[in-house]
Every structure is written in C-alpha cells, then in structure tokens.
Amino acid sequence: DQQVKQNSPSLSVQEGRISILNCDYTNSMFDYFLWYKKYPAEGPTFLISISSIKDKNEDGRFTVFLNKSAKHLSLHIVPSQPGDSAVYFCAATLSGGGADGLTFGKGTHLIIQP
Amino acid sequence: DAGITQSPRHKVTETGTPVTLRCHQTENHRYMYWYRQDPGHGLRLIHYSYGVKDTDKGEVSDGYSVSRSKTEDFLLTLESATSSQTSVYFCATQGGSNQPQHFGDGTRLSIL
C-alpha cells in the first residue's frame, strides 16, 4: 500500500504563474518531508524540506506547506520558470531519517509552458 | 551531487550472471542507500547502511546484497540477475538525521 501519494502524474503551468504540486501521506509517524526535482538521466536533486514541527518552509521561489491533520503537503513554485520543467518527487521519512530510507511518491511531471 | 559517483553508468548483462554496482562518496557521510526506480513506482529502497559493516534491508531487498567495508564505498550485488531487476539504480548519502539525502546520477541496468 502506498504510503506517499502524488495523485497528479503531470501538471502544465504557464511561465510566470504559480505551480502547486500536491502530496498526501498515510503514515502518521512520518516526521520529515522532502521535495526532490529530477531531470532525465540525472539523479534526484534536493529542493526543500520541512520538519513536522513546522507548517511552512520557504527557500527563494520554493515554499513547502505541511498540514499534519490532513496528512498533506504541497510545494509552491513562484514564479514558474522554463528550467522548472522536471519530475518532482515528494518523500517522507521517520525520525528525520538517518537510520531509515525515504519513502517516495510516484512523482509529478511539471511542464512549464512559455 | 555531494561527491557521489556511481559505476558503471550503464550495463547490459544476461540473466543468471552476477552484477556488482559501486557507489563512491567523498563527503564522509555516515549513511548510504541504494534505491531502484521503475516506471509507475517512484524510487524504492533496496538496502541501506548506517556505518561501516552495518547494513539493513529496505522495502525491495530480495535478490540483492550489499557490503560496506569503507565509509566511502557501498556496493550493491545481484548474485544471479533476473529480468525483473532491469531498472535504474540510485545511490544516496546522508550526513545525519534531519539532513537531506543526496543522490548520484544512477546506473541503468538491463538484464536480457
């Protein structure tokens, strides 16, 4: 059973607008969440993370929101740029990771239209 | 990323042959991981290591073994490769708790 779900396989957004990628999880023990970006033939690149003690974390154009009661997080990209076109993975782990691996969603392919 | 090198980057081999993939890191990170990525599955954890000679199984460990004799190297071995192990394999490292994992660029393995 999937513990981390990204229900939108793809998302198309116009350049300059906001991109919102969503992620749901089922395991209430997860306490550290991450977003990764992946280009073809490359490894995932870390974007931004959030601990369960926070509900928002911001880094430049990227903001992650966490709603623990709904077991939902989202990644906002503002403004969206052509270089943002990639596959985005949501991931979660227990106790900040370290002794555990990450549980990934299946990814959302973000396409930024000019 | 984070000084992670995976080798080989591409490999084609036959069913039943042994295969070893290597992950080398220069960051002196304690934790290392092997994942596989398949269409429709995202990335799934195969094995991980929390120190030299300390390893444990992940979600999809059947048919795989690992070894970590030095901090910088983490080897993934398929003792007798099967076609279901055709995949892209990613190595990752992590310096400590509440730090992100950083990934290598992957090994594309095809088993015919």
CSV table of C-alpha atoms in Angstrom, one decimal:
chain,number,residue,atom,x,y,z
A,1,ASP,CA,0.0,0.0,0.0
A,2,GLN,CA,1.4,3.4,-1.0
A,3,GLN,CA,2.3,5.5,2.0
A,4,VAL,CA,3.2,8.6,0.0
A,5,LYS,CA,0.9,9.5,-2.9
A,6,GLN,CA,1.2,12.1,-5.6
A,7,ASN,CA,-2.1,11.9,-7.4
A,8,SER,CA,-1.3,14.1,-10.4
A,9,PRO,CA,1.1,12.3,-12.8
A,10,SER,CA,1.5,15.6,-14.7
A,11,LEU,CA,0.9,19.3,-14.4
A,12,SER,CA,1.1,22.0,-17.0
A,13,VAL,CA,1.6,25.7,-15.9
A,14,GLN,CA,2.3,28.8,-17.8
A,15,GLU,CA,5.7,30.5,-17.3
A,16,GLY,CA,5.5,33.2,-14.6
A,17,ARG,CA,2.5,31.7,-12.9
A,18,ILE,CA,2.4,29.7,-9.7
A,19,SER,CA,3.0,25.9,-9.8
A,20,ILE,CA,1.4,23.9,-7.0
A,21,LEU,CA,2.3,20.3,-6.5
A,22,ASN,CA,0.5,18.1,-4.0
A,23,CYS,CA,1.4,15.1,-1.9
A,24,ASP,CA,-0.6,13.0,0.6
A,25,TYR,CA,0.7,10.5,3.1
A,26,THR,CA,-0.9,7.8,5.2
A,27,ASN,CA,1.7,7.1,7.9
A,28,SER,CA,1.3,9.4,10.8
A,29,MET,CA,4.7,8.5,12.1
A,30,PHE,CA,6.4,10.4,9.2
A,31,ASP,CA,8.0,13.5,10.6
A,32,TYR,CA,10.4,14.8,8.0
A,33,PHE,CA,9.3,15.6,4.4
A,34,LEU,CA,11.3,16.5,1.3
A,35,TRP,CA,10.8,17.5,-2.2
A,36,TYR,CA,13.2,16.4,-5.0
A,37,LYS,CA,13.5,17.5,-8.6
A,38,LYS,CA,14.6,15.1,-11.3
A,39,TYR,CA,15.8,15.7,-14.9
A,40,PRO,CA,16.1,12.8,-17.3
A,41,ALA,CA,19.3,10.7,-17.0
A,42,GLU,CA,20.2,12.5,-13.7
A,43,GLY,CA,19.7,11.7,-10.1
A,44,PRO,CA,17.1,13.5,-7.9
A,45,THR,CA,18.2,16.8,-6.7
A,46,PHE,CA,17.1,18.0,-3.2
A,47,LEU,CA,14.9,21.1,-3.3
A,48,ILE,CA,13.4,21.8,0.1
A,49,SER,CA,12.4,20.0,3.3
A,50,ILE,CA,10.1,20.5,6.3
A,51,SER,CA,10.0,19.0,9.7
A,52,SER,CA,6.7,18.0,11.3
A,53,ILE,CA,7.1,20.7,13.9
A,54,LYS,CA,6.7,23.4,11.2
A,55,ASP,CA,3.8,24.1,8.8
A,56,LYS,CA,5.8,26.2,6.3
A,57,ASN,CA,9.3,26.4,5.0
A,58,GLU,CA,10.5,28.9,2.3
A,59,ASP,CA,13.6,29.0,0.2
A,60,GLY,CA,13.6,31.5,-2.6
A,61,ARG,CA,10.9,30.7,-5.2
A,62,PHE,CA,10.1,27.4,-3.4
A,63,THR,CA,7.7,27.1,-0.4
A,64,VAL,CA,6.5,23.9,1.2
A,65,PHE,CA,3.4,23.7,3.3
A,66,LEU,CA,2.6,20.9,5.7
A,67,ASN,CA,-0.9,20.2,7.0
A,68,LYS,CA,-0.4,17.4,9.6
A,69,SER,CA,-4.1,17.0,10.4
A,70,ALA,CA,-4.9,16.3,6.7
A,71,LYS,CA,-1.6,14.4,6.1
A,72,HIS,CA,-1.0,16.7,3.2
A,73,LEU,CA,1.9,18.7,1.9
A,74,SER,CA,2.3,21.0,-1.1
A,75,LEU,CA,5.1,22.6,-3.0
A,76,HIS,CA,4.6,26.1,-4.4
A,77,ILE,CA,6.9,27.5,-7.1
A,78,VAL,CA,6.5,31.2,-7.7
A,79,PRO,CA,7.2,32.4,-10.4
A,80,SER,CA,7.5,29.3,-12.5
A,81,GLN,CA,10.4,29.3,-15.0
A,82,PRO,CA,11.2,27.1,-18.0
A,83,GLY,CA,14.0,25.4,-16.1
A,84,ASP,CA,11.5,24.2,-13.6
A,85,SER,CA,10.2,21.6,-16.1
A,86,ALA,CA,11.1,18.3,-14.5
A,87,VAL,CA,9.7,15.4,-12.5
A,88,TYR,CA,9.1,16.3,-8.8
A,89,PHE,CA,9.1,13.7,-6.1
A,90,CYS,CA,7.7,14.0,-2.6
A,91,ALA,CA,9.4,11.9,0.0
A,92,ALA,CA,8.9,11.2,3.7
A,93,THR,CA,10.8,9.5,6.5
A,94,LEU,CA,10.7,8.7,10.2
A,95,SER,CA,12.7,10.5,12.9
A,96,GLY,CA,14.4,12.7,10.4
A,97,GLY,CA,15.9,9.8,8.6
A,98,GLY,CA,19.5,8.7,9.1
A,99,ALA,CA,18.7,5.1,10.1
A,100,ASP,CA,15.8,4.9,7.7
A,101,GLY,CA,15.4,5.4,4.0
A,102,LEU,CA,13.0,7.7,2.3
A,103,THR,CA,9.5,6.7,1.1
A,104,PHE,CA,8.8,8.3,-2.2
A,105,GLY,CA,5.7,9.2,-4.2
A,106,LYS,CA,5.5,8.3,-7.8
A,107,GLY,CA,6.3,11.8,-9.0
A,108,THR,CA,4.6,14.6,-10.8
A,109,HIS,CA,5.9,15.7,-14.2
A,110,LEU,CA,5.7,19.5,-14.2
A,111,ILE,CA,5.7,21.2,-17.6
A,112,ILE,CA,6.2,25.0,-17.8
A,113,GLN,CA,4.7,26.4,-21.0
A,114,PRO,CA,6.2,29.6,-22.5
B,1,ASP,CA,25.9,15.9,-6.1
B,2,ALA,CA,27.6,15.7,-2.7
B,3,GLY,CA,30.6,14.0,-4.4
B,4,ILE,CA,28.7,10.8,-5.3
B,5,THR,CA,30.0,8.6,-8.1
B,6,GLN,CA,28.2,5.6,-9.4
B,7,SER,CA,29.8,3.0,-11.6
B,8,PRO,CA,29.1,1.7,-14.1
B,9,ARG,CA,26.6,4.2,-15.5
B,10,HIS,CA,25.2,1.7,-17.9
B,11,LYS,CA,25.4,-2.1,-18.0
B,12,VAL,CA,23.7,-4.8,-20.1
B,13,THR,CA,24.1,-8.4,-18.9
B,14,GLU,CA,22.4,-11.7,-19.2
B,15,THR,CA,20.0,-13.5,-16.8
B,16,GLY,CA,21.8,-15.6,-14.2
B,17,THR,CA,25.1,-13.6,-14.2
B,18,PRO,CA,26.3,-11.8,-11.1
B,19,VAL,CA,26.4,-8.0,-11.2
B,20,THR,CA,28.0,-5.5,-8.8
B,21,LEU,CA,27.3,-1.8,-8.7
B,22,ARG,CA,29.5,0.6,-6.9
B,23,CYS,CA,28.8,3.8,-5.1
B,24,HIS,CA,31.7,6.0,-4.0
B,25,GLN,CA,31.3,9.2,-1.9
B,26,THR,CA,33.8,11.8,-0.9
B,27,GLU,CA,31.7,13.6,1.7
B,28,ASN,CA,32.4,11.2,4.6
B,29,HIS,CA,28.7,10.8,5.1
B,30,ARG,CA,27.7,8.1,7.6
B,31,TYR,CA,24.5,6.9,5.9
B,32,MET,CA,24.3,5.4,2.4
B,33,TYR,CA,21.4,4.0,0.5
B,34,TRP,CA,20.5,2.0,-2.6
B,35,TYR,CA,17.2,2.7,-4.4
B,36,ARG,CA,15.7,1.4,-7.7
B,37,GLN,CA,13.4,3.4,-9.9
B,38,ASP,CA,10.9,1.8,-12.1
B,39,PRO,CA,8.0,3.2,-14.2
B,40,GLY,CA,5.0,3.7,-12.0
B,41,HIS,CA,6.8,3.1,-8.8
B,42,GLY,CA,8.9,6.2,-8.0
B,43,LEU,CA,12.1,5.3,-6.0
B,44,ARG,CA,12.1,2.3,-3.7
B,45,LEU,CA,14.6,1.5,-1.0
B,46,ILE,CA,16.7,-1.7,-1.5
B,47,HIS,CA,19.3,-1.6,1.3
B,48,TYR,CA,20.9,1.0,3.5
B,49,SER,CA,23.9,1.4,5.6
B,50,TYR,CA,24.4,3.3,8.8
B,51,GLY,CA,28.1,2.8,9.1
B,52,VAL,CA,31.0,0.5,8.1
B,53,LYS,CA,29.8,-3.1,8.1
B,54,ASP,CA,26.4,-2.0,9.4
B,55,THR,CA,23.6,-2.6,6.8
B,56,ASP,CA,20.0,-3.4,6.8
B,57,LYS,CA,17.2,-4.3,4.3
B,58,GLY,CA,14.8,-2.0,2.7
B,59,GLU,CA,11.4,-2.4,1.0
B,60,VAL,CA,12.6,-4.4,-2.0
B,61,SER,CA,15.7,-6.3,-0.8
B,62,ASP,CA,15.0,-9.8,-2.2
B,63,GLY,CA,17.7,-10.8,-4.7
B,64,TYR,CA,20.1,-8.1,-3.6
B,65,SER,CA,23.0,-8.0,-1.1
B,66,VAL,CA,25.3,-5.1,-0.1
B,67,SER,CA,28.6,-4.5,1.5
B,68,ARG,CA,30.3,-1.5,3.1
B,69,SER,CA,33.9,-2.2,4.1
B,70,LYS,CA,34.9,1.5,3.9
B,71,THR,CA,33.0,4.7,4.7
B,72,GLU,CA,33.3,5.9,1.1
B,73,ASP,CA,32.1,2.8,-0.7
B,74,PHE,CA,28.8,1.0,-0.8
B,75,LEU,CA,28.4,-2.0,-3.1
B,76,LEU,CA,25.2,-3.5,-4.4
B,77,THR,CA,25.3,-7.1,-5.7
B,78,LEU,CA,22.9,-9.1,-7.7
B,79,GLU,CA,24.0,-12.6,-7.1
B,80,SER,CA,22.1,-14.0,-10.1
B,81,ALA,CA,20.5,-11.3,-12.1
B,82,THR,CA,16.9,-11.7,-13.3
B,83,SER,CA,14.9,-9.7,-15.9
B,84,SER,CA,12.8,-8.2,-13.1
B,85,GLN,CA,15.9,-6.4,-11.8
B,86,THR,CA,16.2,-4.4,-15.0
B,87,SER,CA,15.9,-0.9,-13.6
B,88,VAL,CA,17.7,2.4,-12.9
B,89,TYR,CA,19.6,2.2,-9.6
B,90,PHE,CA,20.4,5.2,-7.5
B,91,CYS,CA,22.8,5.6,-4.6
B,92,ALA,CA,22.3,8.2,-2.0
B,93,THR,CA,24.2,9.5,1.1
B,94,GLN,CA,23.1,11.4,4.2
B,95,GLY,CA,25.3,13.2,6.7
B,96,GLY,CA,23.0,12.9,9.7
B,97,SER,CA,19.4,13.0,10.9
B,98,ASN,CA,17.2,15.8,9.6
B,99,GLN,CA,19.5,16.3,6.7
B,100,PRO,CA,18.5,15.7,3.1
B,101,GLN,CA,19.8,12.7,1.2
B,102,HIS,CA,21.9,13.5,-1.9
B,103,PHE,CA,21.8,11.2,-4.9
B,104,GLY,CA,24.2,10.0,-7.6
B,105,ASP,CA,23.3,10.1,-11.2
B,106,GLY,CA,22.2,6.5,-11.4
B,107,THR,CA,23.2,3.2,-13.1
B,108,ARG,CA,20.9,2.0,-15.9
B,109,LEU,CA,21.0,-1.8,-15.7
B,110,SER,CA,19.4,-4.0,-18.4
B,111,ILE,CA,19.2,-7.8,-17.9
B,112,LEU,CA,18.3,-9.7,-21.0
